Coordinates of N, CA, C and O in Angstrom, one line a residue:
M514 N 95.2 102.8 101.3 CA 96.1 102.0 100.5 C 97.4 102.0 101.2 O 97.8 103.0 101.9
V515 N 98.1 100.9 101.1 CA 99.4 100.8 101.8 C 100.5 100.5 100.7 O 100.3 99.8 99.8
L516 N 101.7 101.1 100.9 CA 102.8 100.9 100.1 C 103.8 100.1 101.0 O 104.1 100.5 102.1
S517 N 104.4 99.1 100.4 CA 105.4 98.3 101.2 C 106.8 99.0 101.0 O 107.1 99.4 99.9
V518 N 107.5 99.1 102.1 CA 108.9 99.6 102.1 C 109.7 98.6 102.8 O 109.9 98.7 104.0
G519 N 110.2 97.6 102.1 CA 111.0 96.6 102.8 C 110.1 95.9 103.8 O 109.0 95.4 103.5
K520 N 110.4 96.0 105.1 CA 109.6 95.4 106.2 C 108.5 96.4 106.7 O 107.7 96.0 107.5
S521 N 108.7 97.6 106.4 CA 107.7 98.6 106.9 C 106.7 99.0 105.8 O 106.8 98.7 104.7
E522 N 105.7 99.7 106.2 CA 104.6 100.1 105.3 C 104.4 101.6 105.4 O 104.5 102.2 106.5
V523 N 104.1 102.3 104.3 CA 103.7 103.7 104.3 C 102.2 103.7 104.1 O 101.7 103.2 103.0
K524 N 101.5 104.2 105.0 CA 100.0 104.2 104.9 C 99.5 105.7 104.9 O 100.1 106.6 105.4
D525 N 98.3 105.8 104.3 CA 97.6 107.0 104.5 C 97.4 107.4 105.9 O 97.0 106.5 106.7
N526 N 97.5 108.6 106.3 CA 97.2 109.0 107.7 C 95.7 109.2 107.7 O 95.1 110.0 106.8
P527 N 94.9 108.6 108.6 CA 93.4 108.7 108.6 C 92.9 110.2 108.6 O 92.0 110.5 107.9
L528 N 93.5 111.0 109.4 CA 93.1 112.4 109.5 C 93.3 113.2 108.2 O 92.4 113.8 107.7
L529 N 94.6 113.1 107.7 CA 94.9 113.8 106.5 C 94.0 113.2 105.3 O 93.6 114.0 104.5
K530 N 93.8 111.9 105.3 CA 93.0 111.3 104.2 C 91.6 111.8 104.3 O 90.9 112.1 103.3
R531 N 91.0 111.9 105.5 CA 89.7 112.5 105.7 C 89.6 113.9 105.1 O 88.6 114.2 104.4
W532 N 90.6 114.7 105.5 CA 90.6 116.1 105.0 C 90.7 116.1 103.5 O 90.0 116.8 102.8
F533 N 91.6 115.3 102.9 CA 91.8 115.2 101.5 C 90.5 114.8 100.8 O 90.1 115.5 99.8
N534 N 89.8 113.8 101.3 CA 88.6 113.4 100.6 C 87.5 114.5 100.7 O 86.8 114.7 99.7
E535 N 87.4 115.2 101.8 CA 86.5 116.2 102.0 C 86.8 117.4 101.0 O 85.9 117.9 100.3
Y536 N 88.0 117.8 100.9 CA 88.4 118.9 100.1 C 88.3 118.5 98.6 O 87.9 119.3 97.8
N537 N 88.6 117.3 98.3 CA 88.5 116.8 96.9 C 87.0 116.9 96.5 O 86.7 117.3 95.3
R538 N 86.1 116.5 97.4 CA 84.7 116.6 97.1 C 84.2 118.1 97.0 O 83.6 118.5 96.0
R539 N 84.6 118.9 98.0 CA 84.0 120.2 98.0 C 84.6 121.2 97.0 O 83.9 122.1 96.5
F540 N 85.9 121.1 96.8 CA 86.6 122.1 96.0 C 87.2 121.7 94.7 O 87.6 122.5 93.8
F541 N 87.3 120.4 94.5 CA 87.8 119.8 93.2 C 86.9 118.9 92.5 O 87.2 118.3 91.5
K542 N 85.6 118.8 93.0 CA 84.6 117.9 92.3 C 85.1 116.5 92.1 O 84.8 116.0 91.0
H543 N 85.8 115.9 93.0 CA 86.3 114.6 92.9 C 87.3 114.4 91.7 O 87.5 113.3 91.2
R544 N 87.9 115.4 91.2 CA 88.8 115.4 90.1 C 90.2 114.8 90.4 O 90.9 114.3 89.5
L545 N 90.6 114.9 91.7 CA 91.9 114.5 92.0 C 92.0 113.0 92.2 O 91.0 112.4 92.7
P546 N 93.1 112.4 91.8 CA 93.2 110.9 91.8 C 93.4 110.4 93.3 O 93.8 111.2 94.1
D547 N 93.2 109.1 93.5 CA 93.6 108.5 94.8 C 95.0 108.9 95.1 O 95.9 108.7 94.2
T548 N 95.2 109.4 96.3 CA 96.5 109.9 96.6 C 97.0 109.5 98.0 O 96.1 109.4 98.9
L549 N 98.2 109.1 98.1 CA 98.8 108.8 99.4 C 99.0 110.1 100.2 O 99.6 111.0 99.6
V550 N 98.4 110.2 101.4 CA 98.5 111.4 102.2 C 99.0 111.1 103.5 O 98.4 110.3 104.3
C551 N 100.2 111.6 103.9 CA 100.7 111.2 105.2 C 101.7 112.3 105.8 O 102.1 113.2 105.1
W552 N 101.9 112.1 107.1 CA 102.9 113.0 107.8 C 104.3 112.5 107.5 O 104.5 111.3 107.4
T553 N 105.3 113.4 107.5 CA 106.7 112.9 107.4 C 107.6 114.0 108.0 O 107.2 115.2 108.1
D554 N 108.8 113.6 108.3 CA 109.8 114.5 108.7 C 110.2 115.3 107.4 O 110.4 114.7 106.4
M555 N 110.4 116.6 107.6 CA 110.8 117.4 106.4 C 111.8 118.4 106.8 O 112.1 118.6 108.0
K556 N 112.4 119.1 105.8 CA 113.3 120.2 106.1 C 112.5 121.2 106.8 O 111.3 121.4 106.6
P557 N 113.1 122.0 107.7 CA 112.4 123.0 108.5 C 111.7 124.0 107.7 O 110.7 124.6 108.2
V558 N 112.1 124.3 106.5 CA 111.5 125.4 105.7 C 110.3 124.9 104.9 O 109.6 125.7 104.3
E559 N 110.0 123.6 104.9 CA 108.9 123.0 104.1 C 107.8 122.6 105.0 O 108.0 121.9 106.0
N560 N 106.5 122.9 104.6 CA 105.4 122.4 105.3 C 104.8 121.2 104.6 O 104.1 120.4 105.2
G561 N 105.0 121.1 103.3 CA 104.4 120.0 102.6 C 105.1 119.8 101.2 O 105.8 120.7 100.8
I562 N 104.9 118.7 100.6 CA 105.5 118.4 99.3 C 104.6 117.4 98.5 O 104.0 116.5 99.1
T563 N 104.5 117.6 97.2 CA 103.8 116.7 96.3 C 104.8 116.3 95.3 O 105.0 116.9 94.3
P564 N 105.5 115.1 95.6 CA 106.5 114.7 94.7 C 106.1 114.4 93.2 O 106.9 114.6 92.3
L565 N 104.9 113.9 93.0 CA 104.5 113.5 91.7 C 103.6 114.4 90.9 O 103.5 114.3 89.7
G566 N 103.1 115.4 91.6 CA 102.1 116.2 90.9 C 101.0 115.3 90.3 O 100.6 114.3 90.9
R567 N 100.6 115.6 89.1 CA 99.6 114.7 88.5 C 100.2 113.5 87.7 O 99.6 112.7 87.1
C568 N 101.5 113.5 87.7 CA 102.3 112.5 87.0 C 102.0 111.1 87.7 O 102.2 110.9 88.8
L569 N 101.5 110.2 86.9 CA 101.2 108.9 87.5 C 102.2 107.8 87.2 O 102.0 106.6 87.5
R570 N 103.4 108.2 86.6 CA 104.4 107.2 86.4 C 105.1 106.9 87.8 O 105.2 107.8 88.6
P571 N 105.6 105.7 87.9 CA 106.2 105.4 89.2 C 107.4 106.3 89.5 O 108.1 106.7 88.5
A572 N 107.6 106.6 90.7 CA 108.8 107.5 91.1 C 109.3 106.9 92.4 O 108.6 106.3 93.2
I573 N 110.6 107.2 92.6 CA 111.2 106.8 93.8 C 111.3 108.0 94.7 O 111.7 109.1 94.3
V574 N 110.8 107.8 95.9 CA 110.7 108.9 96.9 C 111.4 108.6 98.2 O 111.3 107.4 98.6
R575 N 112.0 109.5 98.8 CA 112.6 109.3 100.1 C 111.5 109.7 101.1 O 110.9 110.7 101.0
Y576 N 111.4 108.8 102.1 CA 110.4 109.0 103.1 C 110.9 108.6 104.5 O 111.5 107.6 104.6
K577 N 110.6 109.4 105.5 CA 111.0 109.1 106.8 C 109.8 108.9 107.7 O 109.0 109.9 107.9
V578 N 109.5 107.7 108.1 CA 108.4 107.4 108.9 C 108.5 108.2 110.2 O 109.6 108.2 110.8
I579 N 107.4 108.7 110.7 CA 107.5 109.4 112.0 C 108.0 108.5 113.1 O 107.6 107.4 113.2
G580 N 109.0 108.9 113.8 CA 109.6 108.1 114.8 C 110.7 107.2 114.3 O 111.4 106.5 115.0
G581 N 110.8 107.2 112.9 CA 111.8 106.3 112.3 C 113.2 106.9 112.5 O 113.4 108.0 112.7
K582 N 114.2 106.0 112.3 CA 115.5 106.4 112.5 C 116.3 106.7 111.2 O 117.3 107.3 111.2
K583 N 115.7 106.3 110.1 CA 116.4 106.5 108.8 C 115.4 106.8 107.7 O 114.2 106.4 107.8
W584 N 115.9 107.4 106.6 CA 115.1 107.6 105.4 C 115.1 106.3 104.6 O 116.1 105.5 104.6
V585 N 114.0 106.0 104.1 CA 113.8 104.8 103.2 C 113.4 105.3 101.8 O 112.8 106.4 101.7
R586 N 113.6 104.5 100.8 CA 113.2 104.8 99.5 C 112.2 103.8 99.0 O 112.3 102.7 99.3
F587 N 111.1 104.3 98.3 CA 110.1 103.4 97.9 C 109.6 103.9 96.5 O 109.8 105.0 96.2
K588 N 108.9 103.0 95.8 CA 108.3 103.3 94.5 C 106.8 103.5 94.8 O 106.2 102.7 95.5
S589 N 106.3 104.4 94.1 CA 104.8 104.6 94.2 C 104.2 104.8 92.8 O 104.9 105.4 91.9
D590 N 103.1 104.2 92.5 CA 102.4 104.4 91.2 C 101.2 105.3 91.4 O 100.4 105.3 90.5
R591 N 101.1 106.0 92.4 CA 100.1 107.0 92.6 C 100.6 108.3 93.2 O 101.7 108.2 93.8
P592 N 99.9 109.4 93.0 CA 100.4 110.6 93.6 C 100.5 110.6 95.1 O 99.8 109.8 95.7
M593 N 101.4 111.4 95.6 CA 101.6 111.5 97.1 C 101.6 112.9 97.5 O 102.1 113.8 96.8
I594 N 101.1 113.1 98.7 CA 101.3 114.4 99.4 C 101.8 114.1 100.8 O 101.3 113.3 101.6
F595 N 103.0 114.7 101.1 CA 103.6 114.6 102.4 C 103.4 115.9 103.1 O 103.7 117.0 102.6
I596 N 103.0 115.9 104.4 CA 102.8 117.1 105.2 C 103.8 117.0 106.4 O 103.9 115.9 107.0
S597 N 104.4 118.1 106.7 CA 105.4 118.1 107.8 C 104.8 117.7 109.1 O 103.8 118.2 109.5
D598 N 105.5 116.7 109.8 CA 104.9 116.3 111.1 C 105.1 117.3 112.2 O 104.6 117.3 113.2
V599 N 105.9 118.4 111.9 CA 106.1 119.5 112.8 C 104.7 120.2 113.1 O 104.4 120.6 114.2
L600 N 103.9 120.2 112.0 CA 102.6 120.9 112.1 C 101.7 120.1 113.1 O 100.9 120.6 113.8
W601 N 101.9 118.7 113.1 CA 101.1 117.9 114.0 C 101.7 118.0 115.4 O 100.9 118.2 116.3
K602 N 103.0 117.9 115.5 CA 103.6 118.0 116.8 C 103.3 119.3 117.6 O 103.2 119.3 118.8
R603 N 103.2 120.4 116.8 CA 103.0 121.7 117.4 C 101.5 122.0 117.4 O 101.1 123.1 117.8
N604 N 100.7 121.1 117.0 CA 99.2 121.3 117.0 C 98.8 122.4 116.1 O 97.8 123.2 116.4
W605 N 99.5 122.6 115.0 CA 99.2 123.7 114.1 C 98.3 123.1 112.9 O 98.7 123.0 111.8
L606 N 97.1 122.6 113.3 CA 96.3 121.9 112.4 C 95.7 122.8 111.3 O 95.5 122.3 110.2
S607 N 95.5 124.1 111.6 CA 95.0 125.0 110.6 C 96.0 125.1 109.5 O 95.7 125.1 108.3
L608 N 97.3 125.2 109.9 CA 98.4 125.3 108.9 C 98.5 124.0 108.1 O 98.8 124.0 106.9
A609 N 98.3 122.9 108.8 CA 98.3 121.6 108.1 C 97.3 121.5 107.0 O 97.5 121.1 105.9
R610 N 96.1 122.0 107.4 CA 94.9 122.1 106.4 C 95.3 123.0 105.2 O 95.0 122.6 104.1
E611 N 95.8 124.2 105.5 CA 96.2 125.1 104.5 C 97.2 124.5 103.6 O 97.2 124.6 102.3
T612 N 98.2 123.8 104.2 CA 99.3 123.2 103.4 C 98.7 122.0 102.5 O 99.1 121.9 101.4
L613 N 97.8 121.3 103.1 CA 97.2 120.2 102.3 C 96.4 120.8 101.1 O 96.6 120.3 99.9
L614 N 95.7 121.9 101.3 CA 95.0 122.5 100.2 C 95.9 123.0 99.1 O 95.7 122.9 97.9
H615 N 97.0 123.6 99.6 CA 98.1 124.1 98.7 C 98.6 122.9 97.8 O 98.8 123.1 96.6
E616 N 98.9 121.8 98.5 CA 99.5 120.7 97.8 C 98.4 120.1 96.8 O 98.8 119.6 95.7
M617 N 97.2 120.1 97.2 CA 96.1 119.6 96.3 C 96.0 120.5 95.1 O 95.7 119.9 94.0
C618 N 96.3 121.8 95.2 CA 96.3 122.6 94.0 C 97.4 122.2 93.0 O 97.2 122.2 91.8
H619 N 98.6 121.8 93.6 CA 99.6 121.2 92.7 C 99.1 120.0 92.0 O 99.4 119.8 90.8
L620 N 98.4 119.1 92.7 CA 98.0 117.9 92.2 C 96.9 118.1 91.1 O 96.8 117.4 90.1
A621 N 96.2 119.2 91.2 CA 95.1 119.5 90.2 C 95.7 120.1 88.9 O 95.0 120.1 87.9
L622 N 97.0 120.4 88.9 CA 97.6 121.0 87.7 C 98.6 120.1 87.0 O 99.0 119.1 87.7
P623 N 99.0 120.3 85.8 CA 99.9 119.4 85.2 C 101.3 119.4 86.0 O 101.6 120.4 86.6
A624 N 101.9 118.3 85.9 CA 103.2 118.1 86.6 C 104.2 119.2 86.2 O 104.2 119.7 85.1
R625 N 105.0 119.5 87.2 CA 106.1 120.4 87.0 C 105.7 121.9 86.9 O 106.5 122.8 86.6
L626 N 104.4 122.2 87.1 CA 104.0 123.6 87.2 C 104.3 124.0 88.7 O 103.9 123.4 89.6
S627 N 105.1 125.1 88.8 CA 105.4 125.5 90.2 C 104.4 126.5 90.7 O 103.2 126.2 90.7
H628 N 104.8 127.6 91.2 CA 103.9 128.6 91.8 C 103.6 129.8 90.9 O 103.4 130.9 91.4
G629 N 103.5 129.5 89.6 CA 103.3 130.6 88.6 C 101.8 131.0 88.6 O 101.0 130.7 89.5
L630 N 101.4 131.6 87.5 CA 100.1 132.2 87.3 C 99.0 131.1 87.4 O 98.0 131.4 88.1
R631 N 99.2 130.0 86.7 CA 98.1 129.0 86.8 C 97.9 128.5 88.2 O 96.8 128.2 88.6
F632 N 99.0 128.3 88.9 CA 98.9 127.8 90.3 C 98.2 128.9 91.2 O 97.3 128.6 91.9
Q633 N 98.6 130.1 91.0 CA 97.9 131.2 91.7 C 96.4 131.3 91.4 O 95.6 131.6 92.3
K634 N 96.1 131.1 90.2 CA 94.6 131.2 89.8 C 93.9 130.0 90.5 O 92.7 130.2 90.9
E635 N 94.5 128.8 90.6 CA 93.9 127.7 91.2 C 93.7 128.0 92.7 O 92.7 127.7 93.3
M636 N 94.7 128.5 93.4 CA 94.6 128.9 94.8 C 93.5 129.9 95.0 O 92.7 129.8 96.0
L637 N 93.5 130.9 94.1 CA 92.4 131.9 94.3 C 91.0 131.3 94.1 O 90.1 131.7 94.8
R638 N 90.9 130.4 93.1 CA 89.6 129.7 92.9 C 89.1 129.0 94.1 O 88.0 129.2 94.5
I639 N 90.0 128.2 94.7 CA 89.5 127.5 95.9 C 89.3 128.4 97.1 O 88.4 128.2 97.9
A640 N 90.1 129.5 97.2 CA 89.9 130.5 98.2 C 88.5 131.2 98.1 O 87.7 131.3 99.1
K641 N 88.1 131.5 96.9 CA 86.8 132.1 96.6 C 85.7 131.2 96.9 O 84.6 131.6 97.3
A642 N 86.0 129.9 96.8 CA 85.0 128.9 97.0 C 84.9 128.6 98.6 O 84.0 127.7 99.0
G643 N 85.7 129.2 99.4 CA 85.6 129.1 100.8 C 86.6 128.1 101.4 O 86.4 127.7 102.6
A644 N 87.6 127.6 100.7 CA 88.5 126.6 101.2 C 89.2 127.0 102.4 O 89.5 126.2 103.3
F645 N 89.6 128.3 102.5 CA 90.4 128.7 103.6 C 89.6 129.4 104.7 O 90.1 129.9 105.7
K646 N 88.3 129.4 104.6 CA 87.4 130.0 105.6 C 87.6 129.4 107.0 O 87.6 128.2 107.1
G647 N 87.9 130.2 107.9 CA 88.2 129.7 109.3 C 89.6 129.2 109.5 O 90.0 128.9 110.6
L648 N 90.4 129.2 108.4 CA 91.8 128.8 108.6 C 92.8 129.9 108.7 O 93.8 129.9 109.3
W649 N 92.4 131.1 108.0 CA 93.3 132.3 108.1 C 92.4 133.5 107.8 O 91.3 133.4 107.5

């Protein structure tokens, strides 16, 4: 799926989308909604972000296309997961996969739940199901 941003487009990254679909099938039983999944420039302390959680109302999000010179704002009517492009640039793909799984746990829970007990239980559930096997 493509979102228009003025003259540019924000697209699912094929690699991240493939991982998302695989993990949604294996660890979430296809419960997660169609989600925009892409690389983006982020603050150095963040590996990923899920701006909407399970909230499906439109939201305005700042997004910097890789190689882009400026931040753009766009509206989305579907959940989004942004993964730091630093993980791609440094070939830290295991950490990118772990980050995607972490963000998918946010998506599986009600919006605005942070890293509390319910989130920790969800992370533990997918870990016990083998989600992180070979990643850490």
